[in-house]
């Protein structure tokens, strides 16, 4: 029997307890021992839970219990999760977490502590919910040099965008629905402003390139400014708008990394990833594109990834799994203003032809988007150029009287 503790009994934590209970025989077959939930840490009361006798409000009951070999952290947030995880690892207990905020902020340090204490620190559920991505990247794809990773990494925003695109639903109604379905973070600003996707691309970049990338190095834009008009222009162009987290290793050895809403052509593998689903494309030098797809949020998909890590820890109680990266700094990342892409630009103008002519003089070759539905504005797509240049041309267009209403990158995916 392997005794474990679960810290947090919210959406994911209760899902972990449920899977361990309902899949008891499956787990036994996999590891040859029973996984026993000895303690559940939560400040709330759960008198009706079948595991009511295991609840504690005191972390000391877990850290001081030598029988507990694996600690599952599904509380979310940095504090007190960081302190509890650190203490657990230092006590030689392996830790499994779904907490992307914690891994993105403290991953390098916690991996080092785990290594020093011959323990495992696993976080499959921190990216992509139920989609296997951390383990495939650290094991199956490890012979590749990864060129680029790009993904739809946030279920809530993908759900909202899908509702806007398919049903013309407004932003607030779609967000409310996502919250009711348990997809959104406690503070949904983390979803809609792109911070959650940022944490996830940081984890993937750190794993792929071996140096910790902190969220504060990553230019991040959310989806709050996307309008139904942009959605229609994207369709007329032949694509959809998706919130993309991407990182590309440049020839100068630096990472071009960001989170932003992008226009994706319909033929892209990421274009048809809808609702709460996530999709992650990994471009390896040997494999070419490999795409991972599945439910990126929700109780049981996320809990299934947590329980898989618990099983892995059970199988590696005496040995460490090699999953590691070292600390990094901002010199590993380029300024987002130097990042190159094509842009979709929508401008205000009563004279579309004149506006497009001015845009052509500034941006060079442009492709107007044919959509006559909206009066007093027009849209076009540029050739690839640096963000800083695009910004300067947008200012010059404004000086000529053509205010930019939207500017989004085109994802070359
Ligand atoms: N709020 C997150 C999402 C949950 O919507 O993707 C999973 O990380």
Short mmCIF file of C-alpha atoms and ligand atoms in Angstrom, two decimals:
data_model
loop_
_atom_site.label_atom_id
_atom_site.label_comp_id
_atom_site.label_asym_id
_atom_site.label_seq_id
_atom_site.Cartn_x
_atom_site.Cartn_y
_atom_site.Cartn_z
CA UNK A 1 0.00 0.00 0.00
CA UNK A 2 1.25 3.49 -0.87
CA UNK A 3 -0.15 6.25 1.32
CA UNK A 4 -0.70 9.65 -0.22
CA UNK A 5 -2.09 13.02 0.84
CA UNK A 6 -4.13 15.39 -1.30
CA UNK A 7 -3.84 19.09 -0.58
CA UNK A 8 -6.98 20.80 -1.84
CA UNK A 9 -10.48 19.40 -2.33
CA UNK A 10 -11.79 21.75 -5.01
CA UNK A 11 -12.67 20.84 -8.60
CA UNK A 12 -9.44 18.96 -9.37
CA UNK A 13 -8.77 17.65 -5.84
CA UNK A 14 -12.20 16.05 -5.54
CA UNK A 15 -11.68 14.58 -9.01
CA UNK A 16 -8.38 13.03 -7.89
CA UNK A 17 -10.06 11.44 -4.84
CA UNK A 18 -12.91 10.24 -7.06
CA UNK A 19 -10.63 8.58 -9.64
CA UNK A 20 -8.47 6.92 -6.99
CA UNK A 21 -11.61 5.57 -5.33
CA UNK A 22 -13.56 4.53 -8.43
CA UNK A 23 -10.51 3.21 -10.33
CA UNK A 24 -9.03 1.36 -7.36
CA UNK A 25 -8.66 -1.95 -9.23
CA UNK A 26 -7.21 -0.29 -12.32
CA UNK A 27 -4.58 1.42 -10.19
CA UNK A 28 -3.82 -1.80 -8.33
CA UNK A 29 -3.26 -3.60 -11.63
CA UNK A 30 -0.90 -0.88 -12.76
CA UNK A 31 1.35 -0.69 -9.69
CA UNK A 32 0.66 -3.92 -7.82
CA UNK A 33 -0.27 -2.03 -4.65
CA UNK A 34 -3.20 -0.07 -3.32
CA UNK A 35 -3.06 3.74 -3.43
CA UNK A 36 -4.44 4.84 -0.06
CA UNK A 37 -5.61 8.42 0.50
CA UNK A 38 -4.51 8.94 4.09
CA UNK A 39 -5.07 12.67 4.38
CA UNK A 40 -6.92 15.44 2.55
CA UNK A 41 -5.97 19.01 3.43
CA UNK A 42 -8.68 21.65 3.10
CA UNK A 43 -9.90 24.47 5.31
CA UNK A 44 -13.52 23.71 4.45
CA UNK A 45 -15.69 21.00 6.03
CA UNK A 46 -16.87 18.02 3.98
CA UNK A 47 -19.03 16.05 6.47
CA UNK A 48 -20.89 14.16 3.74
CA UNK A 49 -17.77 12.96 1.93
CA UNK A 50 -17.12 9.20 2.07
CA UNK A 51 -13.56 10.23 3.02
CA UNK A 52 -14.74 12.60 5.79
CA UNK A 53 -12.49 10.93 8.39
CA UNK A 54 -9.33 11.73 6.39
CA UNK A 55 -9.74 15.51 6.28
CA UNK A 56 -7.37 17.81 8.12
CA UNK A 57 -6.86 21.55 8.23
CA UNK A 58 -3.30 21.18 9.42
CA UNK A 59 -0.40 20.59 7.00
CA UNK A 60 1.72 19.30 9.92
CA UNK A 61 -0.45 16.16 9.91
CA UNK A 62 0.90 15.44 6.44
CA UNK A 63 4.52 16.50 6.71
CA UNK A 64 5.02 14.64 10.00
CA UNK A 65 3.46 11.43 8.74
CA UNK A 66 6.30 9.22 7.54
CA UNK A 67 3.89 6.79 5.90
CA UNK A 68 2.79 9.45 3.42
CA UNK A 69 5.19 9.08 0.50
CA UNK A 70 3.42 11.16 -2.13
CA UNK A 71 1.81 14.57 -1.71
CA UNK A 72 -0.65 15.82 -4.33
CA UNK A 73 -0.88 19.61 -4.48
CA UNK A 74 -4.09 20.78 -6.16
CA UNK A 75 -4.73 23.90 -4.10
CA UNK A 76 -3.67 26.37 -6.79
CA UNK A 77 -1.92 29.69 -6.26
CA UNK A 78 1.58 30.28 -4.95
CA UNK A 79 0.91 30.56 -1.24
CA UNK A 80 0.81 28.41 0.78
CA UNK A 81 1.33 25.80 -1.98
CA UNK A 82 4.97 26.79 -2.53
CA UNK A 83 5.88 26.39 1.14
CA UNK A 84 4.03 23.08 1.47
CA UNK A 85 5.56 21.64 -1.70
CA UNK A 86 9.05 22.73 -0.73
CA UNK A 87 8.74 21.22 2.73
CA UNK A 88 7.30 17.98 1.32
CA UNK A 89 10.18 17.61 -1.15
CA UNK A 90 12.76 18.42 1.53
CA UNK A 91 11.20 15.67 3.64
CA UNK A 92 11.85 13.27 0.74
CA UNK A 93 8.19 12.99 -0.27
CA UNK A 94 7.42 13.08 -3.98
CA UNK A 95 5.06 15.80 -5.10
CA UNK A 96 2.51 15.81 -7.90
CA UNK A 97 0.89 19.10 -8.82
CA UNK A 98 -1.56 20.55 -11.32
CA UNK A 99 -0.55 24.07 -10.26
CA UNK A 100 0.79 25.85 -13.35
CA UNK A 101 1.22 29.10 -11.47
CA UNK A 102 3.55 27.37 -9.04
CA UNK A 103 5.53 25.48 -11.70
CA UNK A 104 5.89 28.56 -13.92
CA UNK A 105 7.08 30.68 -10.99
CA UNK A 106 9.17 28.17 -9.02
CA UNK A 107 9.75 25.16 -11.28
CA UNK A 108 13.54 25.35 -11.53
CA UNK A 109 13.94 25.71 -7.77
CA UNK A 110 11.49 22.91 -6.93
CA UNK A 111 13.07 20.55 -9.47
CA UNK A 112 16.45 21.21 -7.86
CA UNK A 113 15.06 20.56 -4.36
CA UNK A 114 13.47 17.34 -5.61
CA UNK A 115 16.81 16.27 -7.11
CA UNK A 116 18.71 17.08 -3.91
CA UNK A 117 16.29 14.99 -1.89
CA UNK A 118 15.98 12.08 -4.31
CA UNK A 119 12.27 12.77 -4.74
CA UNK A 120 10.08 13.29 -7.79
CA UNK A 121 8.32 16.49 -8.71
CA UNK A 122 5.77 15.79 -11.47
CA UNK A 123 3.29 18.21 -13.06
CA UNK A 124 1.67 16.60 -16.11
CA UNK A 125 -1.70 18.23 -15.29
CA UNK A 126 -0.22 21.73 -15.22
CA UNK A 127 -0.38 22.02 -19.02
CA UNK A 128 -3.22 20.85 -21.23
CA UNK A 129 -5.43 19.34 -18.50
CA UNK A 130 -6.00 15.73 -19.52
CA UNK A 131 -3.67 15.86 -22.54
CA UNK A 132 -0.36 14.05 -22.15
CA UNK A 133 2.32 16.62 -23.02
CA UNK A 134 4.96 16.89 -20.27
CA UNK A 135 5.79 13.20 -20.33
CA UNK A 136 5.77 12.89 -24.17
CA UNK A 137 8.04 15.91 -24.41
CA UNK A 138 10.44 14.74 -21.72
CA UNK A 139 10.50 11.13 -22.89
CA UNK A 140 9.07 10.26 -26.32
CA UNK A 141 10.29 13.39 -28.15
CA UNK A 142 13.53 13.78 -26.24
CA UNK A 143 15.71 12.77 -29.20
CA UNK A 144 14.46 15.79 -31.15
CA UNK A 145 15.76 19.31 -31.18
CA UNK A 146 12.53 21.24 -30.72
CA UNK A 147 12.23 24.23 -33.07
CA UNK A 148 8.87 25.56 -32.00
CA UNK A 149 5.87 24.88 -29.78
CA UNK A 150 2.53 26.52 -30.39
CA UNK A 151 -0.75 25.78 -28.75
CA UNK A 152 -4.22 26.60 -27.65
CA UNK A 153 -3.44 26.30 -23.98
CA UNK A 154 -6.49 27.72 -22.24
CA UNK A 155 -9.84 25.95 -22.32
CA UNK A 156 -11.88 28.88 -21.02
CA UNK A 157 -10.80 31.33 -23.71
CA UNK A 158 -11.10 28.71 -26.42
CA UNK A 159 -14.63 27.98 -25.21
CA UNK A 160 -15.46 31.71 -25.29
CA UNK A 161 -13.97 32.25 -28.76
CA UNK A 162 -15.78 29.17 -30.10
CA UNK A 163 -19.10 30.48 -28.77
CA UNK A 164 -18.40 33.87 -30.40
CA UNK A 165 -17.39 32.29 -33.72
CA UNK A 166 -20.07 29.59 -33.98
CA UNK A 167 -23.02 31.14 -32.17
CA UNK A 168 -22.33 34.89 -32.23
CA UNK A 169 -22.58 34.77 -28.40
CA UNK A 170 -21.26 37.81 -26.57
CA UNK A 171 -18.12 37.61 -24.46
CA UNK A 172 -19.71 37.96 -20.98
CA UNK A 173 -22.36 35.28 -21.54
CA UNK A 174 -19.76 32.83 -22.83
CA UNK A 175 -17.45 33.52 -19.85
CA UNK A 176 -20.29 32.96 -17.39
CA UNK A 177 -21.03 29.62 -19.02
CA UNK A 178 -17.35 28.59 -18.83
CA UNK A 179 -17.34 29.44 -15.12
CA UNK A 180 -20.49 27.39 -14.52
CA UNK A 181 -18.86 24.43 -16.24
CA UNK A 182 -15.83 24.63 -13.92
CA UNK A 183 -13.28 25.53 -16.62
CA UNK A 184 -12.29 29.00 -15.47
CA UNK A 185 -9.72 29.92 -12.84
CA UNK A 186 -10.90 31.27 -9.47
CA UNK A 187 -10.08 34.67 -10.90
CA UNK A 188 -11.09 34.39 -14.59
CA UNK A 189 -8.90 37.39 -15.40
CA UNK A 190 -6.04 34.85 -15.47
CA UNK A 191 -7.85 33.11 -18.33
CA UNK A 192 -9.14 36.01 -20.40
CA UNK A 193 -6.02 38.17 -20.04
CA UNK A 194 -3.80 35.29 -21.14
CA UNK A 195 -1.88 34.76 -17.86
CA UNK A 196 -2.91 31.11 -17.57
CA UNK A 197 -1.76 30.37 -21.13
CA UNK A 198 1.43 32.31 -20.40
CA UNK A 199 2.26 30.09 -17.41
CA UNK A 200 1.71 27.01 -19.57
CA UNK A 201 3.92 28.15 -22.46
CA UNK A 202 6.59 29.06 -19.87
CA UNK A 203 6.50 25.49 -18.56
CA UNK A 204 6.72 24.02 -22.08
CA UNK A 205 9.53 26.38 -23.09
CA UNK A 206 11.50 25.60 -19.93
CA UNK A 207 11.07 21.88 -20.55
CA UNK A 208 11.95 22.06 -24.26
CA UNK A 209 14.94 24.38 -23.99
CA UNK A 210 16.27 23.55 -20.53
CA UNK A 211 16.25 27.06 -19.02
CA UNK A 212 13.47 28.38 -16.83
CA UNK A 213 11.37 31.02 -18.57
CA UNK A 214 9.52 33.20 -16.07
CA UNK A 215 6.07 34.61 -16.98
CA UNK A 216 7.31 38.19 -16.54
CA UNK A 217 9.61 37.73 -19.56
CA UNK A 218 6.71 36.81 -21.82
CA UNK A 219 4.63 39.35 -23.72
CA UNK A 220 1.00 38.42 -23.01
CA UNK A 221 -2.22 39.64 -24.57
CA UNK A 222 -5.69 38.32 -23.77
CA UNK A 223 -8.92 38.11 -25.71
CA UNK A 224 -10.97 40.88 -24.07
CA UNK A 225 -10.58 43.24 -27.02
CA UNK A 226 -11.68 40.72 -29.65
CA UNK A 227 -14.98 41.73 -31.23
CA UNK A 228 -17.54 39.84 -33.29
CA UNK A 229 -16.44 42.05 -36.21
CA UNK A 230 -12.86 40.71 -35.94
CA UNK A 231 -14.29 37.20 -35.91
CA UNK A 232 -16.15 37.96 -39.17
CA UNK A 233 -13.10 39.50 -40.85
CA UNK A 234 -11.06 36.45 -39.83
CA UNK A 235 -13.69 34.21 -41.48
CA UNK A 236 -13.65 36.33 -44.66
CA UNK A 237 -9.83 35.99 -44.71
CA UNK A 238 -10.20 32.21 -44.37
CA UNK A 239 -9.44 31.56 -40.75
CA UNK A 240 -10.37 31.81 -37.09
CA UNK A 241 -9.10 33.75 -34.09
CA UNK A 242 -7.45 31.64 -31.40
CA UNK A 243 -5.50 32.53 -28.27
CA UNK A 244 -2.07 31.09 -29.02
CA UNK A 245 0.89 30.52 -26.73
CA UNK A 246 4.03 29.99 -28.75
CA UNK A 247 7.75 29.75 -28.40
CA UNK A 248 10.29 29.47 -31.19
CA UNK A 249 14.02 28.97 -30.83
CA UNK A 250 15.78 31.49 -33.06
CA UNK A 251 19.16 31.05 -34.75
CA UNK A 252 20.73 33.43 -32.23
CA UNK A 253 19.89 30.95 -29.47
CA UNK A 254 17.14 33.13 -27.99
CA UNK A 255 13.48 32.36 -27.63
CA UNK A 256 10.72 34.25 -29.39
CA UNK A 257 7.90 33.59 -26.91
CA UNK A 258 4.49 35.18 -26.44
CA UNK A 259 0.79 34.70 -25.80
CA UNK A 260 -1.60 36.57 -28.07
CA UNK A 261 -4.82 36.14 -30.03
CA UNK A 262 -3.90 35.28 -33.61
CA UNK A 263 -5.62 34.67 -36.92
CA UNK A 264 -5.05 31.06 -37.84
CA UNK A 265 -5.75 29.77 -41.35
CA UNK A 266 -8.51 27.16 -41.53
CA UNK A 267 -6.04 24.59 -42.84
CA UNK A 268 -3.94 24.80 -39.65
CA UNK A 269 -4.17 21.80 -37.34
CA UNK A 270 -5.00 24.23 -34.52
CA UNK A 271 -7.90 25.91 -36.34
CA UNK A 272 -10.49 23.24 -35.59
CA UNK A 273 -9.68 22.85 -31.92
CA UNK A 274 -12.87 24.15 -30.36
CA UNK A 275 -14.73 24.50 -27.06
CA UNK A 276 -12.75 23.55 -23.96
CA UNK A 277 -10.33 21.48 -26.01
CA UNK A 278 -6.64 22.38 -26.13
CA UNK A 279 -4.19 21.55 -28.88
CA UNK A 280 -0.43 21.71 -28.70
CA UNK A 281 1.84 21.43 -31.71
CA UNK A 282 5.47 20.52 -31.15
CA UNK A 283 7.83 20.98 -34.12
CA UNK A 284 10.72 18.57 -33.72
CA UNK A 285 13.66 18.40 -36.13
CA UNK A 286 13.26 14.64 -36.56
CA UNK A 287 9.50 14.18 -36.16
CA UNK A 288 8.21 17.32 -37.89
CA UNK A 289 4.92 18.48 -36.41
CA UNK A 290 3.36 16.42 -33.62
CA UNK A 291 -0.02 17.59 -32.34
CA UNK A 292 -1.56 16.76 -28.97
CA UNK A 293 -5.30 17.24 -28.58
CA UNK A 294 -7.82 16.79 -25.79
CA UNK A 295 -9.75 18.41 -22.98
CA UNK A 296 -7.60 21.15 -21.51
CA UNK A 297 -9.69 21.83 -18.41
CA UNK A 298 -12.37 20.28 -16.25
CA UNK A 299 -12.47 18.04 -13.20
CA UNK A 300 -11.88 14.49 -14.43
CA UNK A 301 -9.59 15.22 -17.44
CA UNK A 302 -7.22 17.19 -15.22
CA UNK A 303 -7.53 14.75 -12.32
CA UNK A 304 -6.67 11.86 -14.65
CA UNK A 305 -3.31 13.49 -15.43
CA UNK A 306 -2.68 14.01 -11.72
CA UNK A 307 -3.47 10.38 -10.91
CA UNK A 308 -1.19 9.20 -13.74
CA UNK A 309 1.64 11.14 -12.08
CA UNK A 310 0.76 9.56 -8.73
CA UNK A 311 1.05 6.13 -10.37
CA UNK A 312 4.41 7.14 -11.87
CA UNK A 313 5.62 8.23 -8.44
CA UNK A 314 4.44 4.93 -6.94
CA UNK A 315 6.52 3.11 -9.55
CA UNK A 316 9.53 5.31 -8.83
CA UNK A 317 9.53 5.58 -5.06
CA UNK A 318 13.22 4.82 -4.82
CA UNK A 319 14.51 6.29 -8.08
CA UNK A 320 14.17 9.72 -9.59
CA UNK A 321 12.57 10.29 -12.98
CA UNK A 322 14.76 12.52 -15.13
CA UNK A 323 12.69 15.65 -15.53
CA UNK A 324 14.75 18.75 -15.02
CA UNK A 325 15.68 22.25 -16.16
CA UNK A 326 17.95 24.87 -14.69
CA UNK A 327 17.26 28.47 -13.77
CA UNK A 328 17.14 31.05 -16.56
CA UNK A 329 17.05 34.80 -17.04
CA UNK A 330 15.55 37.36 -19.42
CA UNK A 331 18.60 37.27 -21.72
CA UNK A 332 17.23 33.96 -23.10
CA UNK A 333 14.20 35.74 -24.57
CA UNK A 334 13.94 38.40 -27.32
CA UNK A 335 11.96 41.62 -26.94
CA UNK A 336 8.48 40.99 -28.38
CA UNK A 337 8.83 44.16 -30.46
CA UNK A 338 11.55 42.37 -32.47
CA UNK A 339 9.28 39.43 -33.17
CA UNK A 340 8.31 39.04 -36.84
CA UNK A 341 4.89 38.09 -38.17
CA UNK A 342 2.22 39.18 -40.63
CA UNK A 343 -0.57 41.30 -39.18
CA UNK A 344 -4.31 41.68 -39.64
CA UNK A 345 -5.17 45.36 -39.29
CA UNK A 346 -8.65 46.90 -39.24
CA UNK A 347 -8.88 50.67 -39.70
CA UNK A 348 -11.57 53.29 -39.50
CA UNK A 349 -12.19 55.08 -42.79
CA UNK A 350 -15.01 56.55 -44.79
CA UNK A 351 -12.94 56.12 -47.94
CA UNK A 352 -11.79 52.49 -48.01
CA UNK A 353 -9.76 52.83 -51.21
CA UNK A 354 -7.84 55.82 -49.87
CA UNK A 355 -7.16 54.03 -46.56
CA UNK A 356 -5.92 50.92 -48.33
CA UNK A 357 -3.72 53.04 -50.62
CA UNK A 358 -2.13 54.75 -47.58
CA UNK A 359 -1.64 51.36 -45.92
CA UNK A 360 0.09 50.10 -49.05
CA UNK A 361 2.45 53.08 -49.11
CA UNK A 362 3.46 52.40 -45.51
CA UNK A 363 3.35 48.60 -45.14
CA UNK A 364 4.32 47.65 -48.71
CA UNK A 365 2.45 44.68 -50.11
CA UNK A 366 -0.91 44.20 -48.37
CA UNK A 367 -3.91 41.93 -48.98
CA UNK A 368 -7.27 43.66 -48.39
CA UNK A 369 -9.94 41.48 -46.78
CA UNK A 370 -13.09 41.54 -48.88
CA UNK A 371 -15.97 42.14 -46.46
CA UNK A 372 -18.44 44.87 -47.30
CA UNK A 373 -20.72 44.23 -44.33
CA UNK A 374 -19.38 47.08 -42.22
CA UNK A 375 -19.57 50.76 -43.17
CA UNK A 376 -16.73 53.15 -42.39
CA UNK A 377 -13.91 50.66 -41.99
CA UNK A 378 -11.72 48.22 -43.86
CA UNK A 379 -9.16 45.53 -43.06
CA UNK A 380 -6.01 44.12 -44.63
CA UNK A 381 -3.22 41.65 -43.97
CA UNK A 382 0.46 42.63 -44.19
CA UNK A 383 3.56 40.76 -45.24
CA UNK A 384 5.78 39.56 -42.34
CA UNK A 385 7.40 42.45 -40.46
CA UNK A 386 8.71 43.30 -37.02
CA UNK A 387 6.13 44.30 -34.41
CA UNK A 388 7.95 47.60 -33.79
CA UNK A 389 7.70 48.46 -37.52
CA UNK A 390 4.02 47.56 -37.61
CA UNK A 391 3.46 49.80 -34.60
CA UNK A 392 5.22 52.73 -36.33
CA UNK A 393 3.16 52.30 -39.50
CA UNK A 394 -0.04 52.17 -37.46
CA UNK A 395 0.94 55.52 -35.89
CA UNK A 396 1.65 56.94 -39.36
CA UNK A 397 -1.76 55.71 -40.57
CA UNK A 398 -3.40 57.46 -37.61
CA UNK A 399 -1.58 60.68 -38.56
CA UNK A 400 -3.26 60.40 -41.96
CA UNK A 401 -6.66 60.08 -40.23
CA UNK A 402 -7.05 56.29 -40.33
CA UNK A 403 -7.35 55.06 -36.76
CA UNK A 404 -6.54 51.41 -36.17
CA UNK A 405 -9.42 49.55 -34.57
CA UNK A 406 -7.72 46.13 -34.25
CA UNK A 407 -4.32 44.69 -34.90
CA UNK A 408 -3.70 40.96 -34.53
CA UNK A 409 -0.84 38.70 -35.54
CA UNK A 410 -1.25 36.03 -38.18
CA UNK A 411 -0.15 32.67 -36.80
CA UNK A 412 2.09 30.81 -39.24
CA UNK A 413 0.89 27.49 -37.88
N1 LIG B 1 -8.66 27.77 -16.42
C1 LIG B 1 -7.87 26.80 -17.11
C2 LIG B 1 -8.37 26.70 -18.54
C3 LIG B 1 -7.97 25.50 -16.40
O1 LIG B 1 -9.45 27.23 -18.82
O2 LIG B 1 -7.70 26.14 -19.38
C4 LIG B 1 -6.99 24.47 -16.85
O3 LIG B 1 -5.68 24.87 -16.65
#
